[in-house]
Coordinates of C-alpha atoms (C1' of nucleotides) in Angstrom, one line a residue:
Chain E
X775 CA 105.2 102.4 157.5
X776 CA 101.6 102.7 156.9
X777 CA 99.8 99.6 155.9
X778 CA 98.3 101.6 153.0
X779 CA 101.9 102.1 152.1
X780 CA 102.9 98.4 152.3
X781 CA 100.3 97.6 150.0
X782 CA 101.6 100.5 147.6
X783 CA 104.8 99.3 147.5
X784 CA 103.6 95.7 146.9
X785 CA 101.9 96.9 143.8
X786 CA 104.3 99.3 142.6
X787 CA 107.1 96.2 142.5
X788 CA 104.2 94.4 140.9
X789 CA 103.9 97.0 138.2
X790 CA 107.4 96.7 137.9
X791 CA 107.9 93.0 137.2
X792 CA 105.5 93.5 134.7
X793 CA 107.1 96.1 132.9
X794 CA 110.3 94.1 132.8
X795 CA 107.9 91.4 131.1
X796 CA 107.0 93.3 128.6
X797 CA 103.5 93.5 129.8
X798 CA 101.5 96.2 128.3
X799 CA 99.2 99.0 130.1
X800 CA 98.9 96.4 133.8
X801 CA 101.7 98.3 135.1
X802 CA 100.3 101.5 134.5
X803 CA 96.6 100.2 136.2
X804 CA 99.2 98.7 139.0
X805 CA 100.8 102.1 140.1
X806 CA 97.7 103.9 139.6
X807 CA 96.1 101.8 142.1
X808 CA 99.1 102.1 144.2
X809 CA 99.1 105.5 144.5
X810 CA 94.9 106.3 145.3
X811 CA 96.1 103.3 148.1
X812 CA 98.7 105.4 149.5
X813 CA 96.8 108.6 149.4
X814 CA 93.5 106.9 150.9
X815 CA 92.6 108.3 154.2
X816 CA 91.6 105.8 155.9
X817 CA 93.4 102.3 156.7
X818 CA 93.5 99.4 153.6
X819 CA 93.0 96.8 156.4
X820 CA 89.8 98.0 157.7
X821 CA 88.7 97.9 154.3
X822 CA 90.0 94.5 153.3
X823 CA 88.7 93.0 156.5
X824 CA 85.2 94.3 155.0
X825 CA 85.5 92.4 151.7
X826 CA 87.3 92.7 148.1
X827 CA 84.2 95.5 147.4
X828 CA 84.9 98.0 150.0
X829 CA 88.4 98.0 148.5
X830 CA 87.4 98.4 145.3
X831 CA 85.9 101.8 146.4
X832 CA 89.2 102.6 146.3
X833 CA 89.7 105.0 142.8
X834 CA 91.6 102.4 140.4
X835 CA 91.1 99.1 142.3
X836 CA 88.9 97.2 140.4
X837 CA 87.9 93.4 141.4
X838 CA 91.7 91.8 140.3
X839 CA 93.6 94.2 142.7
X840 CA 90.9 94.6 145.2
X841 CA 91.6 90.3 145.6
X842 CA 95.1 90.7 145.4
X843 CA 94.8 93.2 148.7
X844 CA 92.4 91.0 150.6
X845 CA 94.4 87.9 149.7
X846 CA 97.7 89.9 151.0
X847 CA 95.7 90.6 154.2
X848 CA 94.2 87.2 154.7
X849 CA 97.5 85.0 153.8
X850 CA 100.2 87.6 154.5
X851 CA 101.6 87.0 150.4
X852 CA 100.3 87.5 147.3
X853 CA 100.3 84.6 144.8
X854 CA 100.7 85.7 141.9
X855 CA 103.8 88.3 142.9
X856 CA 105.8 85.6 145.0
X857 CA 106.0 83.8 141.6
X858 CA 106.6 86.7 139.3
X859 CA 109.6 87.5 142.1
X860 CA 110.6 83.7 140.9
X861 CA 110.6 84.3 137.4
X862 CA 113.1 87.4 137.6
X863 CA 114.7 87.3 141.0
X864 CA 116.4 90.7 140.8
X865 CA 117.1 93.9 143.3
X866 CA 114.8 96.0 141.3
X867 CA 114.5 98.6 143.6
X868 CA 118.6 99.0 143.8
X869 CA 118.9 98.5 139.9
X870 CA 116.1 100.9 138.8
X871 CA 118.2 103.4 141.3
X872 CA 120.6 103.4 138.7
X873 CA 119.9 106.8 136.1
X874 CA 118.8 105.3 132.9
X875 CA 118.1 102.2 133.8
X876 CA 114.2 101.0 134.1
X877 CA 112.4 97.7 134.8
X878 CA 112.4 97.2 131.1
X879 CA 116.2 96.9 130.8
X880 CA 116.5 95.2 134.3
X881 CA 114.3 92.6 132.5
X882 CA 116.8 92.3 129.4
X883 CA 119.8 92.2 131.5
X884 CA 118.5 89.4 133.6
X885 CA 117.3 87.8 130.3
X886 CA 120.6 87.7 128.7
X887 CA 123.0 87.8 131.4
X888 CA 121.5 86.6 134.7
X889 CA 121.9 90.3 136.5
X890 CA 120.0 90.4 139.6
X891 CA 122.4 93.1 142.2
X892 CA 124.2 95.9 141.7
X893 CA 127.4 94.6 142.1
X894 CA 127.2 91.8 139.4
X895 CA 125.6 95.1 137.3
X896 CA 128.7 96.6 137.7
X897 CA 130.7 93.6 137.0
X898 CA 128.8 93.1 133.8
X899 CA 129.8 96.5 132.4
X900 CA 133.4 96.7 133.4
X901 CA 133.8 93.1 131.7
X902 CA 132.3 94.6 128.6
X903 CA 129.2 92.5 128.3
X904 CA 126.7 94.8 128.6
X905 CA 127.0 96.2 124.8
X906 CA 127.1 92.8 123.9
X907 CA 123.3 92.7 124.4
X908 CA 120.6 93.8 122.1
X909 CA 119.3 97.0 122.4
X910 CA 122.7 98.3 124.6
X911 CA 125.6 99.4 123.4
X912 CA 129.0 101.0 124.6
X913 CA 127.4 104.3 125.3
X914 CA 124.8 102.6 127.8
X915 CA 126.8 100.6 129.1
X916 CA 129.3 103.7 130.1
X917 CA 126.4 105.5 131.8
X918 CA 125.7 102.1 133.7
X919 CA 129.6 103.1 135.4
X920 CA 129.1 106.1 135.7
X921 CA 125.7 106.5 137.6
X922 CA 126.2 103.1 140.2
X923 CA 128.0 104.8 142.5
X924 CA 125.7 107.5 142.8
X925 CA 122.6 105.3 142.5
X926 CA 124.3 103.2 145.7
X927 CA 124.3 106.0 148.1
X928 CA 120.6 105.4 147.4
X929 CA 119.4 109.2 147.7
X930 CA 117.0 110.7 149.9
X931 CA 114.7 113.5 148.6
X932 CA 115.8 116.8 149.9
X933 CA 114.3 119.0 152.9
X934 CA 112.7 122.2 151.4
X935 CA 114.5 124.1 154.1
X936 CA 117.8 123.2 151.9
X937 CA 116.5 123.1 148.5
X938 CA 114.5 126.4 149.0
X939 CA 117.5 128.6 149.8
X940 CA 119.4 126.6 146.7
X941 CA 117.0 126.8 144.4
X942 CA 116.7 130.7 144.8
X943 CA 120.6 131.0 144.4
X944 CA 120.3 129.4 140.7
X945 CA 117.0 131.5 140.2
X946 CA 119.0 134.4 140.4
X947 CA 121.8 133.1 138.5
X948 CA 119.5 132.1 135.8
X949 CA 118.1 135.7 135.9
X950 CA 120.8 138.1 135.0
X951 CA 121.5 135.9 131.6
X952 CA 121.3 138.1 128.7
X953 CA 119.3 135.8 126.8
X954 CA 116.8 135.2 129.8
X955 CA 113.4 137.1 129.9
X956 CA 112.0 135.5 132.4
X957 CA 112.5 133.2 135.1
X958 CA 110.9 130.7 138.0
X959 CA 111.1 127.9 140.1
X960 CA 108.6 125.0 138.8
X961 CA 107.7 121.8 140.7
X962 CA 107.5 120.7 143.9
X963 CA 110.2 123.5 145.5
X964 CA 107.2 125.3 144.0
X965 CA 104.4 124.1 145.4
X966 CA 106.4 124.1 149.1
X967 CA 107.1 120.3 149.0
X968 CA 108.1 119.1 152.8
X969 CA 110.6 117.1 150.5
X970 CA 112.3 117.6 147.0
X971 CA 113.2 115.3 144.1
X972 CA 115.3 118.2 142.4
X973 CA 115.1 121.9 141.6
X974 CA 112.6 122.5 138.4
X975 CA 114.4 125.6 137.0
X976 CA 112.2 126.9 134.0
X977 CA 113.5 129.9 131.3
X978 CA 111.8 132.1 128.8
X979 CA 113.7 132.7 126.3
X980 CA 114.2 133.3 122.1
X981 CA 117.6 132.2 122.8
X982 CA 117.4 128.8 124.3
X983 CA 121.6 127.5 123.2
X984 CA 122.5 130.6 124.8
X985 CA 120.6 129.9 128.4
X986 CA 121.7 126.3 128.3
X987 CA 125.3 127.4 128.0
X988 CA 124.5 130.0 130.8
X989 CA 123.2 126.7 132.7
X990 CA 126.1 124.5 131.9
X991 CA 129.3 127.3 133.0
X992 CA 127.5 127.2 136.5
X993 CA 130.1 127.5 138.7
X994 CA 128.3 124.8 141.2
X995 CA 127.5 122.2 138.7
X996 CA 129.1 119.1 139.5
X997 CA 128.2 117.3 136.5
X998 CA 125.7 117.4 133.6
X999 CA 123.4 114.5 133.0
X1000 CA 122.2 115.7 129.7
X1001 CA 122.2 118.9 127.9
X1002 CA 119.5 119.1 124.3
X1003 CA 117.9 121.7 122.8
X1004 CA 115.5 122.8 125.0
X1005 CA 116.3 121.4 128.4
X1006 CA 119.4 119.9 130.2
X1007 CA 119.8 118.0 134.2
X1008 CA 122.8 118.4 136.1
X1009 CA 124.2 117.5 139.6
X1010 CA 125.2 119.9 142.1
X1011 CA 126.2 118.9 145.4
X1012 CA 124.1 115.5 145.1
X1013 CA 121.3 117.8 144.1
X1014 CA 120.0 117.3 140.8
X1015 CA 118.8 120.8 139.3
X1016 CA 116.4 120.3 135.7
X1017 CA 116.2 123.2 133.9
X1018 CA 113.2 123.8 130.5
X1019 CA 113.8 126.9 128.1
X1020 CA 110.6 127.6 126.9
X1021 CA 109.6 130.8 124.4
X1022 CA 108.6 133.4 126.3
X1023 CA 104.9 133.7 124.9
X1024 CA 104.4 129.9 126.3
X1025 CA 105.9 131.1 129.5
X1026 CA 102.5 130.8 131.2
X1027 CA 101.7 127.4 130.1
X1028 CA 104.7 125.8 130.2
X1029 CA 105.2 127.3 134.2
X1030 CA 101.4 125.6 134.8
X1031 CA 102.6 122.1 133.4
X1032 CA 106.0 121.9 135.3
X1033 CA 105.0 123.4 138.7
X1034 CA 102.6 120.3 138.9
X1035 CA 101.5 118.2 140.7
X1036 CA 101.4 115.4 138.7
X1037 CA 97.8 115.1 140.4
X1038 CA 96.9 118.5 140.0
X1039 CA 97.8 118.6 136.2
X1040 CA 96.0 115.3 135.4
X1041 CA 92.3 116.9 136.5
X1042 CA 93.3 119.9 135.0
X1043 CA 93.8 118.6 131.7
X1044 CA 90.6 116.3 132.2
X1045 CA 88.5 119.6 132.5
X1046 CA 89.7 120.5 129.5
X1047 CA 89.1 117.5 127.6
X1048 CA 85.1 117.8 128.8
X1049 CA 85.5 121.3 127.1
X1050 CA 86.8 120.1 123.8
X1051 CA 90.0 122.0 124.4
X1052 CA 93.6 120.4 124.7
X1053 CA 96.4 121.6 127.6
X1054 CA 100.2 120.5 127.3
X1055 CA 103.5 122.3 128.3
X1056 CA 102.3 124.8 124.8
X1057 CA 99.0 126.4 125.7
X1058 CA 95.9 125.7 125.9
X1059 CA 94.3 124.8 122.3
X1060 CA 90.8 124.4 121.0
X1061 CA 90.2 121.0 118.5
X1062 CA 89.9 122.5 115.3
X1063 CA 86.9 120.4 113.4
X1064 CA 87.0 121.4 109.6
X1065 CA 90.1 119.8 109.6
X1066 CA 91.4 117.5 112.1
X1067 CA 88.1 115.4 111.1
X1068 CA 90.2 114.6 107.9
X1069 CA 92.9 113.2 110.0
X1070 CA 93.5 109.9 109.0
X1071 CA 97.0 107.6 108.5
X1072 CA 97.2 109.2 105.1
X1073 CA 97.9 112.4 106.5
X1074 CA 101.2 111.4 106.9
X1075 CA 101.8 111.5 103.2
X1076 CA 100.1 114.6 102.3
X1077 CA 102.4 117.8 102.3
X1078 CA 101.7 120.8 104.3
X1079 CA 99.5 119.1 106.9
X1080 CA 100.3 120.4 110.3
X1081 CA 103.4 118.4 111.6
X1082 CA 103.5 120.3 114.9
X1083 CA 101.0 118.3 116.6
X1084 CA 101.6 119.6 120.0
X1085 CA 100.3 123.3 118.8
X1086 CA 97.7 121.8 116.7
X1087 CA 94.1 123.6 117.0
X1088 CA 93.5 127.3 117.7
X1089 CA 95.4 128.9 120.9
X1090 CA 93.3 130.0 123.3
X1091 CA 96.0 130.4 126.3
X1092 CA 99.9 130.1 126.7
X1093 CA 101.6 133.5 128.1
X1094 CA 100.2 133.8 131.5
X1095 CA 99.0 130.8 134.5
X1096 CA 96.3 133.0 134.9
X1097 CA 95.1 133.0 131.1
X1098 CA 95.4 129.1 131.1
X1099 CA 93.3 128.4 134.3
X1100 CA 91.1 131.5 132.7
X1101 CA 90.6 129.4 129.4
X1102 CA 89.3 126.7 131.5
X1103 CA 87.1 128.4 133.3
X1104 CA 89.0 128.3 136.8
X1105 CA 90.3 131.0 139.1
X1106 CA 94.3 131.1 139.1
X1107 CA 95.3 128.2 141.8
X1108 CA 98.4 129.1 144.0
X1109 CA 101.1 126.5 143.3
X1110 CA 100.2 125.3 147.5
X1111 CA 96.8 123.7 146.5
X1112 CA 98.1 122.2 143.2
X1113 CA 97.2 118.6 145.1
X1114 CA 94.4 117.5 143.6
X1115 CA 93.2 117.7 147.2
X1116 CA 89.6 119.5 145.7
X1117 CA 90.8 122.7 144.4
X1118 CA 90.3 122.1 140.7
X1119 CA 86.6 122.2 142.0
X1120 CA 86.8 125.0 144.2
X1121 CA 89.0 127.0 141.2
X1122 CA 86.0 126.5 138.9
X1123 CA 83.4 127.4 141.0
X1124 CA 85.3 130.4 142.8
X1125 CA 85.4 129.1 146.1
X1126 CA 89.2 128.7 146.8
X1127 CA 89.8 130.0 149.9
X1128 CA 91.7 133.4 150.6
X1129 CA 95.0 132.1 151.4
X1130 CA 96.8 133.0 154.3
X1131 CA 99.7 135.4 153.6
X1132 CA 103.1 135.6 154.3
X1133 CA 103.6 138.5 156.7
X1134 CA 100.0 138.1 158.2
X1135 CA 101.8 136.2 161.2
X1136 CA 102.0 138.4 164.0
X1137 CA 104.6 136.3 166.8
X1138 CA 105.6 132.9 167.4
X1139 CA 104.9 131.3 170.6
X1140 CA 107.3 128.6 171.0
X1141 CA 110.5 129.4 171.1
X1142 CA 113.6 128.9 173.1
X1143 CA 116.3 130.3 174.9
X1144 CA 119.7 129.3 177.2
X1145 CA 117.6 128.6 179.7
X1146 CA 117.0 125.0 178.3
X1147 CA 118.5 124.0 175.0
X1148 CA 118.3 127.5 173.1
X1149 CA 121.4 129.5 172.2
X1150 CA 120.3 132.9 173.4
X1151 CA 119.0 134.9 176.5
X1152 CA 115.4 136.0 177.1
X1153 CA 116.5 139.5 176.1
X1154 CA 118.3 138.6 172.9
X1155 CA 115.2 136.5 171.6
X1156 CA 112.8 139.2 172.4
X1157 CA 115.3 141.9 170.6
X1158 CA 115.7 139.5 167.6
X1159 CA 111.5 138.9 167.6
X1160 CA 110.8 142.6 167.4
X1161 CA 113.8 142.8 165.3
X1162 CA 112.1 140.1 162.9
X1163 CA 108.7 142.5 163.1
X1164 CA 107.1 140.4 165.6
X1165 CA 104.1 142.2 167.6
X1166 CA 104.9 139.2 170.3
X1167 CA 106.6 136.2 171.5
X1168 CA 106.0 133.4 173.8
X1169 CA 109.4 132.3 176.0
X1170 CA 108.9 128.6 176.4
X1171 CA 111.7 126.3 177.9
X1172 CA 111.6 122.6 177.5
X1173 CA 110.8 121.2 181.0
X1174 CA 112.2 117.9 182.1
X1175 CA 110.5 114.6 181.2
X1176 CA 110.4 112.2 179.3
X1177 CA 112.6 112.6 176.2
X1178 CA 114.7 115.9 177.5
X1179 CA 117.9 114.1 178.4
X1180 CA 121.3 115.8 179.2
X1181 CA 119.9 118.1 182.0
X1182 CA 118.3 120.1 179.1
X1183 CA 114.5 120.8 180.4
X1184 CA 114.2 123.2 183.1
X1185 CA 112.8 122.3 186.9
X1186 CA 109.2 123.5 188.0
X1187 CA 111.3 125.5 190.6
X1188 CA 113.1 126.7 187.7
X1189 CA 110.5 127.7 185.7
X1190 CA 108.8 129.9 188.3
X1191 CA 112.0 131.8 188.8
X1192 CA 111.9 132.1 185.1
X1193 CA 108.8 133.6 185.1
X1194 CA 110.1 136.7 186.9
X1195 CA 113.2 137.1 184.6
X1196 CA 110.5 137.1 181.6
X1197 CA 108.4 139.7 183.3
X1198 CA 111.0 141.6 183.7
X1199 CA 112.6 141.9 180.4
X1200 CA 109.0 142.2 179.3
X1201 CA 108.3 145.3 181.4
X1202 CA 111.7 147.2 179.0
X1203 CA 110.9 145.3 175.7
X1204 CA 109.1 146.8 172.4
X1205 CA 106.2 144.0 171.8
X1206 CA 104.5 141.6 174.3
X1207 CA 106.0 138.8 176.1
X1208 CA 104.4 135.4 177.3
X1209 CA 105.7 133.2 179.8
X1210 CA 105.2 129.7 179.2
X1211 CA 106.9 126.1 178.7
X1212 CA 107.4 123.6 175.9
X1213 CA 105.4 120.3 178.9
X1214 CA 106.6 117.0 177.6
X1215 CA 103.3 114.8 176.8
X1216 CA 104.1 111.6 178.3
X1217 CA 103.3 108.0 176.7
X1218 CA 100.0 108.0 178.8
X1219 CA 99.2 111.6 177.9
X1220 CA 100.2 113.2 181.3
X1221 CA 102.2 116.5 181.5
X1222 CA 105.7 117.1 183.1
X1223 CA 104.7 120.1 184.9
X1224 CA 103.1 120.3 188.1
X1225 CA 99.1 121.5 187.2
X1226 CA 99.4 125.0 189.5
X1227 CA 102.3 126.0 187.6
X1228 CA 101.0 125.4 184.4
X1229 CA 98.0 127.6 185.3
X1230 CA 100.0 130.3 186.1
X1231 CA 101.6 130.8 183.0
X1232 CA 100.8 132.2 179.7
X1233 CA 101.2 130.3 177.6
X1234 CA 101.7 126.3 177.7
X1235 CA 102.5 124.1 174.7
X1236 CA 102.4 120.5 175.2
X1237 CA 104.9 118.1 172.8
X1238 CA 105.4 114.5 172.8
X1239 CA 109.3 114.2 172.8
X1240 CA 109.7 110.3 173.6
X1241 CA 108.0 106.9 172.5
X1242 CA 107.8 108.5 169.2
X1243 CA 106.0 105.8 167.3
X1244 CA 102.6 103.4 167.2
X1245 CA 98.9 105.5 167.7
X1246 CA 99.5 108.6 169.7
X1247 CA 95.7 110.4 169.4
X1248 CA 94.4 108.8 172.9
X1249 CA 97.7 110.6 174.2
X1250 CA 97.8 113.8 172.1
X1251 CA 93.7 114.0 172.6
X1252 CA 94.7 113.5 176.5
X1253 CA 96.7 116.4 176.6
X1254 CA 95.0 118.9 174.3
X1255 CA 91.8 118.3 177.2
X1256 CA 94.2 119.6 179.9
X1257 CA 92.7 122.8 181.0
X1258 CA 95.2 124.9 180.6
X1259 CA 97.3 123.6 177.3
X1260 CA 96.9 126.3 175.0
X1261 CA 98.8 124.5 172.2
X1262 CA 99.4 120.6 171.4
X1263 CA 103.7 121.1 169.4
X1264 CA 104.6 119.5 166.2
X1265 CA 101.9 117.0 166.8
X1266 CA 103.7 113.3 165.1
X1267 CA 106.8 113.7 166.3
X1268 CA 108.3 113.2 162.7
X1269 CA 111.7 114.1 161.5
X1270 CA 111.4 114.1 157.7
X1271 CA 113.9 111.6 156.0
X1272 CA 114.4 110.0 159.4
X1273 CA 111.4 109.4 161.5
X1274 CA 107.8 108.8 160.7
X1275 CA 106.7 109.9 164.3
X1276 CA 103.3 109.0 165.4
X1277 CA 100.2 107.8 163.9
X1278 CA 97.3 110.5 164.4
X1279 CA 93.7 110.5 164.0
X1280 CA 93.6 113.9 163.1
X1281 CA 89.5 114.4 162.8
X1282 CA 89.4 112.9 166.4
X1283 CA 92.3 115.3 167.2
X1284 CA 90.9 118.4 166.1
X1285 CA 87.7 118.0 167.6
X1286 CA 89.0 117.7 170.7
X1287 CA 91.6 120.5 170.5
X1288 CA 88.4 122.8 168.7
X1289 CA 86.1 121.8 171.3
X1290 CA 88.9 122.9 174.1
X1291 CA 90.3 126.1 172.7
X1292 CA 93.6 124.2 172.1
X1293 CA 95.6 124.8 169.2
X1294 CA 97.7 122.5 166.5
X1295 CA 100.5 123.0 165.6
X1296 CA 102.7 123.6 162.3
X1297 CA 106.2 123.7 163.6
X1298 CA 107.9 126.0 160.8
X1299 CA 111.5 124.0 161.7
X1300 CA 111.7 122.7 158.1
X1301 CA 113.4 119.0 159.5
X1302 CA 109.4 118.8 161.0
X1303 CA 106.6 120.7 158.9
X1304 CA 104.2 118.7 161.4
X1305 CA 101.5 119.3 160.7
X1306 CA 101.6 118.6 157.0
X1307 CA 99.5 120.3 154.8
X1308 CA 97.5 117.7 154.6
X1309 CA 96.4 117.2 158.3
X1310 CA 96.1 121.0 158.4
X1311 CA 93.5 120.8 155.8
X1312 CA 91.7 117.9 157.9
X1313 CA 92.0 120.0 161.1
X1314 CA 90.6 123.2 160.1
X1315 CA 87.7 121.7 158.1
X1316 CA 87.1 119.9 161.6
X1317 CA 87.0 123.1 163.0
X1318 CA 90.2 123.5 165.2
X1319 CA 92.7 126.6 165.1
X1320 CA 96.1 126.4 163.9
X1321 CA 99.5 127.8 165.2
X1322 CA 102.4 128.8 163.0
X1323 CA 105.6 128.7 165.4
X1324 CA 109.1 128.5 164.3
X1325 CA 110.6 126.3 168.1
X1326 CA 113.1 128.9 167.4
X1327 CA 116.4 128.1 169.4
X1328 CA 117.7 131.2 168.2
X1329 CA 116.5 134.7 166.8
X1330 CA 117.8 133.5 162.9
X1331 CA 115.2 131.0 163.7
X1332 CA 112.8 133.6 163.1
X1333 CA 113.4 133.4 159.5
X1334 CA 111.9 129.9 159.3
X1335 CA 108.5 131.0 159.6
X1336 CA 107.7 131.6 156.0
X1337 CA 108.3 127.4 155.7
X1338 CA 105.6 127.0 157.7
X1339 CA 103.5 130.0 156.8
X1340 CA 103.5 128.0 153.2
X1341 CA 102.8 124.8 154.9
X1342 CA 99.3 126.3 156.0
X1343 CA 98.8 127.6 152.7
X1344 CA 98.8 124.1 151.8
X1345 CA 96.3 123.3 154.4
X1346 CA 94.4 125.9 152.6
X1347 CA 94.9 128.3 155.4
X1348 CA 93.0 131.2 155.7
X1349 CA 94.0 134.1 158.4
X1350 CA 91.3 133.6 161.1
X1351 CA 92.1 130.0 161.2
X1352 CA 95.6 130.7 162.2
X1353 CA 96.2 131.8 166.0
X1354 CA 99.1 133.7 166.0
X1355 CA 97.8 136.2 163.1
X1356 CA 95.2 138.0 166.0
X1357 CA 96.8 140.7 167.8
X1358 CA 98.1 140.2 171.6
X1359 CA 95.1 141.4 173.2
X1360 CA 93.0 138.5 171.0
X1361 CA 95.5 136.2 171.6
X1362 CA 95.4 136.6 175.5
X1363 CA 91.7 136.6 175.4
X1364 CA 92.1 132.6 173.6
X1365 CA 95.0 131.8 176.0
X1366 CA 92.4 132.6 179.0
X1367 CA 89.6 131.1 177.4
Chain D
dG1040 C1' 94.3 95.9 135.3
dC1041 C1' 90.8 99.7 135.0
dC1042 C1' 87.5 102.4 133.5
dG1043 C1' 82.8 104.9 130.9
dT1044 C1' 76.7 111.4 129.8
dT1045 C1' 78.5 109.5 123.3
dT1046 C1' 81.6 103.5 124.7
dT1047 C1' 80.8 96.4 129.1
dC1048 C1' 84.9 96.6 124.3
dG1049 C1' 88.9 99.9 123.1
dG1050 C1' 91.0 102.8 124.6
dC1051 C1' 95.2 103.9 128.6
dC1052 C1' 99.0 111.5 129.6
dC1053 C1' 102.7 112.8 126.7
dG1054 C1' 106.8 115.0 125.3
dA1055 C1' 112.1 115.4 125.4
dC1056 C1' 116.6 113.8 125.5
dT1057 C1' 119.3 109.7 124.8
dG1058 C1' 121.2 105.7 122.5
dT1059 C1' 120.7 102.2 119.5
dT1060 C1' 119.0 102.1 115.6
dT1061 C1' 117.7 103.2 110.1
dT1062 C1' 112.2 104.1 112.6
dC1063 C1' 112.1 103.2 117.4
dA1064 C1' 112.2 101.7 122.7
dG1065 C1' 113.5 103.0 126.9
dT1066 C1' 113.5 106.1 130.7
dC1067 C1' 112.7 110.1 132.9
dG1068 C1' 109.5 113.4 134.8

DNA sequence: GCCGTTTTCGGCCCGACTGTTTTCAGTCG
């Protein structure tokens, strides 16, 4: 966890404790500050060392919070937070993980019953004590009992690679319903985020009841959490699925709204406000001055006054996303860009990138065979790549060295032998086949394969497989400077939900990579997606090439390419930024340079 | 607690759902 994360987590805890105490507005300020500190690209400890004014440069961080940040770095604690913890000594994260229990409930239950842990919460619920507390009742108590085991499992987010096929399945099922006019996935799954909190399904229909009924009847659902007139939530195999039903005429506005991200939508709404427009999930509306001027408290008593506040004003757009953005003077924003990283401004002045498209990648230059830990022969992998539609393939089996245990990697001698075999397969192949290796980068940046051999191979991918913590910038820079290294493979070495991987100064690495004709990989394996979108954007802006590889260990892994393509799009990649959109000849020129 | 080309004070994103309540609070996304 970076120190930015560390501070952000503390501020969020601060917010929860304030919330539990019934404090208004402050919690939101703390959460906003936490979010901005977490997203801040630089190191918070550096700002803290410079003093409160520097910390206060971060959006949403003012005098009070910046002094707490500095205090934390100087003394190791935030005194006010310590006091709040003493006043309310509860396991906040564990308790609020129970569906339906938030900070305020935690505060009330501590006040009334002294509950501090999940075990105490469960005991109190079983004893029937919770329904006696003011504001709680029998149903709330039963809900707590129903949800407490689930909360104990401490759910992590699903990988995109697991959730996406699952979302496609749900969408297909819903789309086949008679009452369903339109159906789409929204939320983070539509933005292709590496991890997914839940699967959002949006349906356009004039018969919401039938749609909700169809949803509830889906075979895969384990249990339904809530089911109202226009939305329902359920769990299927521990994945939360949220359904929304909207009128087909408002489908575009709803899809825009539910695709997010939250930050993107806030920026879009602010742009609307500047234009005297209002955006919500029902559409874009223009304030109607003549009637809104009479909007006073007495209106509540007047019959015939617009009671449908959400749709108040003159409707400007709602049916399609394109119309919604157009009404705000913006180009349609591809979902992968909707993270408030400058896309709102770019869409407004017509400078959105012309993003890489699926189908433009022409080959894979990081793959494995049964010479190392792959499951197939060189010929099978080459045939698989051709069937997939690739123009070329590089065989880059693991070399022995740091991180390659159990005899997985091949020796220099075996590599020499393999080169001959790759060339003989290549002679009969329909596509171009490159020799190669995935060499290991030791902690000091040196490689595990002899230089003369590296010079003879077409493609050298250099990757770290051991000592994957701490700052890896020097290590990767050293490897990128090696004259025969073409690709830095899965640069941070992260494993989503399992390990963070190396801290890398992407700007510095990308600078060196650009100067040395070394490409930085977007590893399309859903457990990695490394580099991620934010880092890709930085690398490209610095001038480096990226390359999208699947790291395939079998022919069916070539299908994972789409996760890499959409990750590249999240990094604003255009076709020319991506090395393997080039044809084989021009790729060869890059490799030989 | 933060923020400001209509404000240094008075607002803070907001709608749906549930459950506990007789008009609203808490939670969630």
